[in-house]
Every structure is written in structure tokens, then in C-alpha cells.
PDB file of C-alpha atoms in Angstrom:
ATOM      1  CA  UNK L  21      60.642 -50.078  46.185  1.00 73.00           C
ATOM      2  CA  UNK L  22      60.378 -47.161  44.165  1.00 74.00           C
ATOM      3  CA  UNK L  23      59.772 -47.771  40.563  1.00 83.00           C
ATOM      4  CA  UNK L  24      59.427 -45.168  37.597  1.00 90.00           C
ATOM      5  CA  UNK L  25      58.238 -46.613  34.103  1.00 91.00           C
ATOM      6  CA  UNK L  26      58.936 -45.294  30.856  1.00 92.00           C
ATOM      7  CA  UNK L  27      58.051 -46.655  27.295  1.00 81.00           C
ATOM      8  CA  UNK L  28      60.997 -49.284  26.729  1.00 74.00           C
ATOM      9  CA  UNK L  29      60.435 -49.376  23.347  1.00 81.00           C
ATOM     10  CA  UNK L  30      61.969 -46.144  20.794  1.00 91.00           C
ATOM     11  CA  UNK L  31      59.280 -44.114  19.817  1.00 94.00           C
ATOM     12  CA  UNK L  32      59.076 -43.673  15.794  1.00 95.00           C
ATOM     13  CA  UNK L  33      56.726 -40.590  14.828  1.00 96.00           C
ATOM     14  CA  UNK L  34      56.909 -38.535  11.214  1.00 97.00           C
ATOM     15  CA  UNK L  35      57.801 -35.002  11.050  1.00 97.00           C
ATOM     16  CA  UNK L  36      54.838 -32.459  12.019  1.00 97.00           C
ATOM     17  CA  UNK L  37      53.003 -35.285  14.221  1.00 97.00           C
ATOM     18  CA  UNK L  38      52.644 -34.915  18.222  1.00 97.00           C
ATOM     19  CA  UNK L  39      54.933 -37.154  19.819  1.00 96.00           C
ATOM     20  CA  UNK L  40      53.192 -38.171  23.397  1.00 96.00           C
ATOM     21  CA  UNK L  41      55.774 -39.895  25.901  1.00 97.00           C
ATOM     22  CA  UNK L  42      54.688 -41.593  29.152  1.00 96.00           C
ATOM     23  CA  UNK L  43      56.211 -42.481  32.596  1.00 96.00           C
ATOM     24  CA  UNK L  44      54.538 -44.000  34.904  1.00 95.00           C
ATOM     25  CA  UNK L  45      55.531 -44.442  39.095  1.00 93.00           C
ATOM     26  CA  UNK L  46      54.874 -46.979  41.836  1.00 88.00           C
ATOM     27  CA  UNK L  47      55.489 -46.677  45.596  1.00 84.00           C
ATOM     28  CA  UNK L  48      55.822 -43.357  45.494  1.00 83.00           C
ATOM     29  CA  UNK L  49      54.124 -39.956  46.117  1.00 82.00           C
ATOM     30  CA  UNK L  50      56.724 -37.031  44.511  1.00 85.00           C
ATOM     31  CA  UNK L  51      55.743 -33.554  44.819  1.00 84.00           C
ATOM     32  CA  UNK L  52      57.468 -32.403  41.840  1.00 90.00           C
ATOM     33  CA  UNK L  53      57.960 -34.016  38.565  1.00 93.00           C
ATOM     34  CA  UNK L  54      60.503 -33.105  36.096  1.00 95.00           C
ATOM     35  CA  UNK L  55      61.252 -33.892  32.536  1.00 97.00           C
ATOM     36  CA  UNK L  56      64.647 -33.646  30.517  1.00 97.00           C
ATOM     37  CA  UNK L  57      65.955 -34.404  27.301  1.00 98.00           C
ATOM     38  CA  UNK L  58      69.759 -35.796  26.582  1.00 97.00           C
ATOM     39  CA  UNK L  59      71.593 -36.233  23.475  1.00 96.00           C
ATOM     40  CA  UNK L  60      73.946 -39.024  23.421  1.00 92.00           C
ATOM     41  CA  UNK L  61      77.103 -38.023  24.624  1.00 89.00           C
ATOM     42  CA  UNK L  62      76.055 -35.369  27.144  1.00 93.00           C
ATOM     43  CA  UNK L  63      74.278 -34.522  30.178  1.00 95.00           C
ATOM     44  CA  UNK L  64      70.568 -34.134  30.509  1.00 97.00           C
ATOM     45  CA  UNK L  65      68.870 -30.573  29.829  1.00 97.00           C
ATOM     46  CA  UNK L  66      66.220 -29.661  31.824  1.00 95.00           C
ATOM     47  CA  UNK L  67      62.603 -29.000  30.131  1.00 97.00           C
ATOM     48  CA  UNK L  68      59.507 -28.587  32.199  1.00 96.00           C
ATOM     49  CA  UNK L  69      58.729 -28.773  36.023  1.00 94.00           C
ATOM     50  CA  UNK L  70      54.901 -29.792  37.418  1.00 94.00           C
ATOM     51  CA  UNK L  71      54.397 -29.688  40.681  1.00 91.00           C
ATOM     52  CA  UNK L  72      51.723 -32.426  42.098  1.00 89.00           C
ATOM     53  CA  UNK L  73      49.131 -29.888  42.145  1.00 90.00           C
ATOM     54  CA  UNK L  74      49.082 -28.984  39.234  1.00 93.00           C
ATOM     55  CA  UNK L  75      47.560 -30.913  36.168  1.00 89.00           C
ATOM     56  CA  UNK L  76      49.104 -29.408  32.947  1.00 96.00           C
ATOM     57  CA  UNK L  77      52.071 -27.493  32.283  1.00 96.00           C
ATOM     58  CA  UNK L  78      53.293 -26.019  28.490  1.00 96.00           C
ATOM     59  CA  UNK L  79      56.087 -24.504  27.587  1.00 95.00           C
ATOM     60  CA  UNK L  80      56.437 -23.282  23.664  1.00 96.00           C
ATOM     61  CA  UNK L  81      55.819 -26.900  21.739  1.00 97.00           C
ATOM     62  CA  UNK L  82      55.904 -28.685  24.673  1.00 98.00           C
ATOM     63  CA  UNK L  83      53.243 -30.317  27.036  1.00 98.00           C
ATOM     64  CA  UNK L  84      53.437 -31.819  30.534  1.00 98.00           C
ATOM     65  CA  UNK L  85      50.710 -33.492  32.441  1.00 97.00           C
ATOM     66  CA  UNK L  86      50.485 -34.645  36.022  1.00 95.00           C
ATOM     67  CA  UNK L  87      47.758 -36.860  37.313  1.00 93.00           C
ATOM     68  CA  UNK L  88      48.766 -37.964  40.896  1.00 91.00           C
ATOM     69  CA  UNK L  89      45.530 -40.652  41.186  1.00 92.00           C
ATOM     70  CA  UNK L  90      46.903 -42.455  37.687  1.00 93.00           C
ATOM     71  CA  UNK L  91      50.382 -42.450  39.089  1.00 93.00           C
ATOM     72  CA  UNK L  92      51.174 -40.384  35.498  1.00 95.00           C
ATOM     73  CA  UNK L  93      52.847 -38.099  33.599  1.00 95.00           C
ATOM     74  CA  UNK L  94      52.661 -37.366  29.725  1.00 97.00           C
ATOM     75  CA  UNK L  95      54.588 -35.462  27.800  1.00 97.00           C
ATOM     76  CA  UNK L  96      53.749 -34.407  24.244  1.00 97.00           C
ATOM     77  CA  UNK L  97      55.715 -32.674  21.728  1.00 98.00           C
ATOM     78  CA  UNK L  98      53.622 -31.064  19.642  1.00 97.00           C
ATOM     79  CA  UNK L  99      54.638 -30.594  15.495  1.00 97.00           C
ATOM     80  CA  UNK L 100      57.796 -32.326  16.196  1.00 97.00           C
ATOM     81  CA  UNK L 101      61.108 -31.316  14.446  1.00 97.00           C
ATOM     82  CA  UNK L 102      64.048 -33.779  13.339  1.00 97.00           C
ATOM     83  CA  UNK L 103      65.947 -32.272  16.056  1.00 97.00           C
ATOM     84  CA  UNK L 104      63.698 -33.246  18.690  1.00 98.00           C
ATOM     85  CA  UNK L 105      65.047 -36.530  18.651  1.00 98.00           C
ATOM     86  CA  UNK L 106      66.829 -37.536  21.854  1.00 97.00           C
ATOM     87  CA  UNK L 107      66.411 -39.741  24.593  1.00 96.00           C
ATOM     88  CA  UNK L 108      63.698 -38.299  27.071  1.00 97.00           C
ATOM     89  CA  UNK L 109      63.970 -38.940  30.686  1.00 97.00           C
ATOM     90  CA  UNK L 110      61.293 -38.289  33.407  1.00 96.00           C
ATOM     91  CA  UNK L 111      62.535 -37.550  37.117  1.00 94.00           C
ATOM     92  CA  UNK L 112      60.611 -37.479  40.512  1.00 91.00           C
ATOM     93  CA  UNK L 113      61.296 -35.540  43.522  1.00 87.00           C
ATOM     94  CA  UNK L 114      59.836 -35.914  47.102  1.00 76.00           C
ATOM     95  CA  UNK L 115      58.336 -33.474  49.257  1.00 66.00           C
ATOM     96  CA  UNK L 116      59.684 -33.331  52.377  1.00 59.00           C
ATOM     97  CA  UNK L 117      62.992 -32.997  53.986  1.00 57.00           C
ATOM     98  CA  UNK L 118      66.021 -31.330  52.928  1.00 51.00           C
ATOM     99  CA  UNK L 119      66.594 -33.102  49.499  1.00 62.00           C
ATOM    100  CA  UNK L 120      67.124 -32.285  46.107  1.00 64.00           C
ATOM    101  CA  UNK L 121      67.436 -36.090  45.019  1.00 83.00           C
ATOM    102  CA  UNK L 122      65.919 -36.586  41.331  1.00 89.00           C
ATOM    103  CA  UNK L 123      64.637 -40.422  40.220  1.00 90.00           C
ATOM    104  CA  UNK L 124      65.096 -40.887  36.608  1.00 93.00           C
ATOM    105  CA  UNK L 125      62.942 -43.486  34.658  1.00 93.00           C
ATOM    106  CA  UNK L 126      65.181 -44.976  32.160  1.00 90.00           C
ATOM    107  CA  UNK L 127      64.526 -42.825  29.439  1.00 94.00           C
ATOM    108  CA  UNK L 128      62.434 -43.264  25.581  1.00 96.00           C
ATOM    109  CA  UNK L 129      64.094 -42.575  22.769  1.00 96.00           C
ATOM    110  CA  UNK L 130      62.111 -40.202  19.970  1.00 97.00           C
ATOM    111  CA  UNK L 131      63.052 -40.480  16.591  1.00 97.00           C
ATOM    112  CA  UNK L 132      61.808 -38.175  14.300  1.00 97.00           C
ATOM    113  CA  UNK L 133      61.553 -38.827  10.314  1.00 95.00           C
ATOM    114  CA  UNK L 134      61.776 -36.252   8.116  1.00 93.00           C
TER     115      UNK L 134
ATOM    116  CA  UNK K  17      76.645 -17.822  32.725  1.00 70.00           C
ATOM    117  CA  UNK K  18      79.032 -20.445  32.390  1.00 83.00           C
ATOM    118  CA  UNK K  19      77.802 -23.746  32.518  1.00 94.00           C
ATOM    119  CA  UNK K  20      78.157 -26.495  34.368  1.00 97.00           C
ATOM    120  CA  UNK K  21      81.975 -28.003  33.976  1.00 97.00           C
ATOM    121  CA  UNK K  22      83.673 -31.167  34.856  1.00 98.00           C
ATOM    122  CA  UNK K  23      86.786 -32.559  34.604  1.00 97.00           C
ATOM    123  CA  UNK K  24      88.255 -34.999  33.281  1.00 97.00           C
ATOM    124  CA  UNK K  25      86.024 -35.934  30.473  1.00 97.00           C
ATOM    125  CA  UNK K  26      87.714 -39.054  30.684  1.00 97.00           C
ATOM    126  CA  UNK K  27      89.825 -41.770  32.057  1.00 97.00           C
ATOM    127  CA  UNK K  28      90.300 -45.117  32.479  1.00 98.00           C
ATOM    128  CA  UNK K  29      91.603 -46.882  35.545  1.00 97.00           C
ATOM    129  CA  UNK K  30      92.400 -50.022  36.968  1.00 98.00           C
ATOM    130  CA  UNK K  31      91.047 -52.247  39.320  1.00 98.00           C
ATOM    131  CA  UNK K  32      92.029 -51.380  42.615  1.00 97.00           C
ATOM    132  CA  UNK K  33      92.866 -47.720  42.080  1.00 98.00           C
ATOM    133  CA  UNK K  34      90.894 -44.882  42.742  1.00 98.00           C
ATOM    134  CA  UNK K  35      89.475 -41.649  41.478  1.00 98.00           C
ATOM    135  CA  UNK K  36      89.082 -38.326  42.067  1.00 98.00           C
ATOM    136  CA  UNK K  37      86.310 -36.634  39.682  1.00 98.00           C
ATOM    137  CA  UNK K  38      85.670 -32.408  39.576  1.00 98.00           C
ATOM    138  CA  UNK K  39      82.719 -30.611  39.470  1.00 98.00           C
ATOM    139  CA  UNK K  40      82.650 -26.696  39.065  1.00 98.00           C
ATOM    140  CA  UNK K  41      78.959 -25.482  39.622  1.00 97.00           C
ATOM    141  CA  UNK K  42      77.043 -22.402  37.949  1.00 96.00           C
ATOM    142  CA  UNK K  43      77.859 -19.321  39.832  1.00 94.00           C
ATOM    143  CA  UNK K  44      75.600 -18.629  42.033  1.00 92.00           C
ATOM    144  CA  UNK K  45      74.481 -22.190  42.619  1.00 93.00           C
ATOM    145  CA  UNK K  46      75.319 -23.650  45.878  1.00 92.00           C
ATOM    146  CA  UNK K  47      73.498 -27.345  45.272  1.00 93.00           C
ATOM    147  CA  UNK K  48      75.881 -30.113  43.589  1.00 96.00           C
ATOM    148  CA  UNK K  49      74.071 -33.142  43.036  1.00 95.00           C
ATOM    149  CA  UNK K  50      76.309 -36.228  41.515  1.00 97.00           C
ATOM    150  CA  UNK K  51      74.728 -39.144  39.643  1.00 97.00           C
ATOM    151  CA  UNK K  52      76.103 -42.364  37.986  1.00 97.00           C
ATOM    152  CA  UNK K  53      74.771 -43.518  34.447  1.00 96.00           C
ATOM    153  CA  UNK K  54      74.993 -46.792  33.208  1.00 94.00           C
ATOM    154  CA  UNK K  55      73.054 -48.727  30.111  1.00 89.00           C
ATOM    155  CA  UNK K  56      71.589 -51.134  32.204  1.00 84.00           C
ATOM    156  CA  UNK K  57      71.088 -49.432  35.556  1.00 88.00           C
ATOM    157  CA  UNK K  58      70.069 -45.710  34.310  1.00 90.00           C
ATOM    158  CA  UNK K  59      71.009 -42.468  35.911  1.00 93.00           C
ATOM    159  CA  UNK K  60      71.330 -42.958  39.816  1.00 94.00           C
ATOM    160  CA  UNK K  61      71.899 -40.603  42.468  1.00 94.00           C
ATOM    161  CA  UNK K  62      75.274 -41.200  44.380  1.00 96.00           C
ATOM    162  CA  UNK K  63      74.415 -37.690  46.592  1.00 93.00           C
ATOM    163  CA  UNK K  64      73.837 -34.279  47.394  1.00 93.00           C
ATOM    164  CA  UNK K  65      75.732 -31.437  48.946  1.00 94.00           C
ATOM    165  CA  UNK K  66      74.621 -28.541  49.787  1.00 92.00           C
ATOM    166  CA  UNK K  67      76.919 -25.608  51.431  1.00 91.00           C
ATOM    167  CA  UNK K  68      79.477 -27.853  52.288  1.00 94.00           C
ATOM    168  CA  UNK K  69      77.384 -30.159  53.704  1.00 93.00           C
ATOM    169  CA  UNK K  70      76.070 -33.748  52.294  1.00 93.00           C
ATOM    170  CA  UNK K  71      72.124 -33.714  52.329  1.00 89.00           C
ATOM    171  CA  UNK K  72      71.419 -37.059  51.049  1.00 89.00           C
ATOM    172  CA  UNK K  73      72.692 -39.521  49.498  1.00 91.00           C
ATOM    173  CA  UNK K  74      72.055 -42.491  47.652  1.00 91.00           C
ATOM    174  CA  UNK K  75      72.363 -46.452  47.806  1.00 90.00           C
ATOM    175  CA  UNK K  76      75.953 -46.908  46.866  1.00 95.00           C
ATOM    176  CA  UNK K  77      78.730 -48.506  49.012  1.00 96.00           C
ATOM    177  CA  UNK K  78      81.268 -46.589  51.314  1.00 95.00           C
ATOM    178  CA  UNK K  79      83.643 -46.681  48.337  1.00 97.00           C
ATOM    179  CA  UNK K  80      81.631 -43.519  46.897  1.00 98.00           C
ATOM    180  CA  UNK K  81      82.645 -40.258  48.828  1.00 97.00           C
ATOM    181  CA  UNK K  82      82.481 -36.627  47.834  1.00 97.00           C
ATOM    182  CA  UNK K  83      83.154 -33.458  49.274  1.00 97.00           C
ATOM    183  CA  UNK K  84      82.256 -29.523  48.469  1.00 97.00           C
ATOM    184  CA  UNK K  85      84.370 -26.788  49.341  1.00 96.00           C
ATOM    185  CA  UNK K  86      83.553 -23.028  50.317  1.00 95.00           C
ATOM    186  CA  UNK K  87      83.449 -21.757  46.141  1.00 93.00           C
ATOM    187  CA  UNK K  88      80.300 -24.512  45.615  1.00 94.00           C
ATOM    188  CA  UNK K  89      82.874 -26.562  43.753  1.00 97.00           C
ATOM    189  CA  UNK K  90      82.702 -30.109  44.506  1.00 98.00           C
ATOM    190  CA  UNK K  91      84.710 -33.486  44.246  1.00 98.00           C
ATOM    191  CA  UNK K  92      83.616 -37.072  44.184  1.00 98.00           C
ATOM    192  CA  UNK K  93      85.716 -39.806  44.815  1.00 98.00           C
ATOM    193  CA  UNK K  94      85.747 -43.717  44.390  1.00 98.00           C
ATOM    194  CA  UNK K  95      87.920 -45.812  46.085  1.00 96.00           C
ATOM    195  CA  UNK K  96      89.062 -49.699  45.257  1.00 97.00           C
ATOM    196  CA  UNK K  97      87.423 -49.461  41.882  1.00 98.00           C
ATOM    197  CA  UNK K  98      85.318 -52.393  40.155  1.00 97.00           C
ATOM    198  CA  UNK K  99      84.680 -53.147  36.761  1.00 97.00           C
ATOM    199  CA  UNK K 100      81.008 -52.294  37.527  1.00 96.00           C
ATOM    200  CA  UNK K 101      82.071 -48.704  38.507  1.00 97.00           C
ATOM    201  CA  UNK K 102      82.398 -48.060  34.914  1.00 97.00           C
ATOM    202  CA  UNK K 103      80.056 -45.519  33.753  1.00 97.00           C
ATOM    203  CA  UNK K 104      78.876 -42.023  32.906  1.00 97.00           C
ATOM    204  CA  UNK K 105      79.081 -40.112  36.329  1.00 98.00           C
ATOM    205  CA  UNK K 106      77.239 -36.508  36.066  1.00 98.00           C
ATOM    206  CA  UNK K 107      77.332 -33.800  38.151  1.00 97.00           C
ATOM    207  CA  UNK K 108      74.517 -31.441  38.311  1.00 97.00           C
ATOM    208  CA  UNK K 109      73.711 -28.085  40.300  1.00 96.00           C
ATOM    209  CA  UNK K 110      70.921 -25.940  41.040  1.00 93.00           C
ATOM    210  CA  UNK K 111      70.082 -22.902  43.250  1.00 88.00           C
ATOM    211  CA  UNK K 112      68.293 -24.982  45.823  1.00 77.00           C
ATOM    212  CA  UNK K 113      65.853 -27.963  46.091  1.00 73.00           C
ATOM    213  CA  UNK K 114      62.772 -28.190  43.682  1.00 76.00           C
ATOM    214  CA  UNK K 115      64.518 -26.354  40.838  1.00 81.00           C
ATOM    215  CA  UNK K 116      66.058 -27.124  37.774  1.00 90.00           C
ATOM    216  CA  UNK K 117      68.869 -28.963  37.986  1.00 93.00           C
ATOM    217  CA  UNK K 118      71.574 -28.135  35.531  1.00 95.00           C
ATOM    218  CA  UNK K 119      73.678 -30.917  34.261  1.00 97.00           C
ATOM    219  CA  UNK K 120      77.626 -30.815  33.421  1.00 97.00           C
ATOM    220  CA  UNK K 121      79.139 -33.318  30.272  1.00 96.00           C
ATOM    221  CA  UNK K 122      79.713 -35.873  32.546  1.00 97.00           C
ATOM    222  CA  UNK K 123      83.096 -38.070  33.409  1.00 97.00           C
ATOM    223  CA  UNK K 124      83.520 -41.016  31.138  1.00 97.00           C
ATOM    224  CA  UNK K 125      85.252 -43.279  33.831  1.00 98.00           C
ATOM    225  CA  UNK K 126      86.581 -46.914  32.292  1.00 98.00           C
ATOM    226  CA  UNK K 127      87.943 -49.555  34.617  1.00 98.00           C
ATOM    227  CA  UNK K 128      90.178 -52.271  33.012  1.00 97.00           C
TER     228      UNK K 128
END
């Protein structure tokens, strides 16, 4: 079955250091890739989009790459702030059909010391 | 734009009852995605509807339904609850398929 990896373990960076997520897939061949951030309490807030042909997306601090052969994304946050910590959660999404279903990995919490 | 609203924020049930959970989209959006969040199990997708019409859905039992009307707005509801039903359940929309999906607070649902 479908399976989507990310690090189980909080992340723990300093303040001002790039922070470098990963999520990893098996079983499965998703056309688009997604990223979001939530902060406890609320729903998820979309960040960055990659679509399988492409290999690197950026977006202000922000970093996504895509390597369909790996099976991988990463996601970097570079000079990370205090308030970039939240739980990050990578989604998939197929190709074909009439669907707009998103599979979450289970998420890796950043922490950020000041 | 507003956001992404649902309603109630909370409630807590009872074995055996049901519930009926809201979900008012962003204007504009006709997509409503629904999803259930638990610690152990993550965020799941229960299904999709798309003008009035489910598009997919998920691997949950018969006792998950839903529903969206002509405004977009949609409803989800879960029948003969379990104590395992308890959870976060999210609603999301989005102009169409391969976009952003925008998510509401959620429904903090409690069965006792």
C-alpha cells in the first residue's frame, strides 16, 4: 500500500540555521507534491506545490525539491525564525482521474531556538 | 476573502449517536475535500465533492456520508458513532484539482 515517510523524530535547529525536512514515498507515483505547515490547534496552511517534473521549487525562505527516481522530497527553510516552528506535513496527489485526494505523511515537528 | 469556516468547533457525543458537521467553502471554490486527524493515524481523507457530486472518497466505513449543496457548502455526517471516531475532522476547499487546498479550523468531535 501506499506509504509516505517523514522524519519521526522533532527536528531541533538554532535560530539563523537551514532547517532541511524530508518525506519520503513507496508504492506510489504522484504527479504533484505539496507541502503545508500546521500549528497546533488549527488546520494546515498550504506552502509550496512541485509538480513531478519539476526538480526545485522556492518560494521567499523556502525550498522544495522533487526527485521522482529517489522517491523524495526535501524541504529546507532557509535562516529559520522562532516562528517557523510548527508541525510540517508533506502531501501527494495522483495524476489521473477526477481527484483532488491529498496523502499526508505524518508530519515533523521544527523547533526553533532562539 | 473569507476563509474557510466550520462549525461546530466542537462537541462531544455519545456512542451510538450521530453527527452532522458544516463546512462553508471560500467563495468561489467549488471543491470540498473532508479529512479526519487523529495522533496515531494522521490526517486521512474521508472524500471529495465536487459540484454536488462525490469524486472520491476514501477507506472509511458506510457510517461516513457527506453531501454538498448548490452554494459549494458542504455537510459530513457520521452515523452510530465509536470511540475511535474521535478526532480532528477538517474540511478543506480549493478551486479545482491540483491546487492549493485551503484548510478550515477543523471540528473537535469527542465520543464518550
Amino acid at each position: 500500500s501506499q506509504k509516505i515517510e517523514q522524519n519521526s523524530e522533532a527536528l531541533n535547529i538554532q535560530e539563523g540555521k537551514t532547517a532541511t525536512l524530508t518525506c519520503n514515498y513507496t508504492n506510489y507515483s504522484p504527479a504533484y507534491l505539496q507541502w503545508y505547515r500546521q500549528d497546533p490547534g488549527r488546520g494546515p496552511v498550504f506552502l509550496l506545490l512541485i509538480r513531478e517534473n519539476e526538480k526545485e521549487k522556492r518560494k521567499e525562505r523556502l525550498k522544495v525539491t522533487f526527485d521522482t527516481t529517489l522517491k523524495q522530497s526535501l524541504f529546507h527553510i532557509t535562516a529559520s525564525q522562532p516562528a517557523d516552528s510548527a508541525t510540517y506535513l508533506c502531501a501527494l496527489e495522483g495524476r489521473s482521474g477526477a481527484t483532488n485526494k491529498l496523502i499526508f505523511g505524518t508530519g515533523t515537528l521544527l523547533a526553533v531556538q532562539p | 476573502k473569507a476563509g474557510v469556516t466550520q462549525t461546530p468547533r466542537y462537541l462531544i457525543k455519545t456512542r451510538g449517536q450521530q453527527v452532522t458537521l458544516s463546512c462553508s467553502p471560500i467563495s468561489g471554490h467549488r471543491s470540498v475535500s473532508w479529512y479526519q486527524q487523529t495522533p496515531g493515524q494522521g490526517l486521512q481523507f474521508l472524500f471529495e465533492y465536487f459540484s454536488e457530486t462525490q469524486r472520491n472518497k476514501g477507506n472509511f466505513p458506510g457510517r461516513f456520508s457527506g453531501r454538498q449543496f448548490s452554494n459549494s457548502r458542504s455537510e459530513m455526517n457520521v452515523s452510530t458513532l465509536e470511540l475511535g471516531d474521535s478526532a480532528l475532522y477538517l474540511c478543506a476547499s480549493s478551486l479545482n484539482k491540483h491546487n492549493e487546498q485551503f484548510f478550515g479550523p477543523g471540528t473537535r468531535l469527542t465520543v464518550l
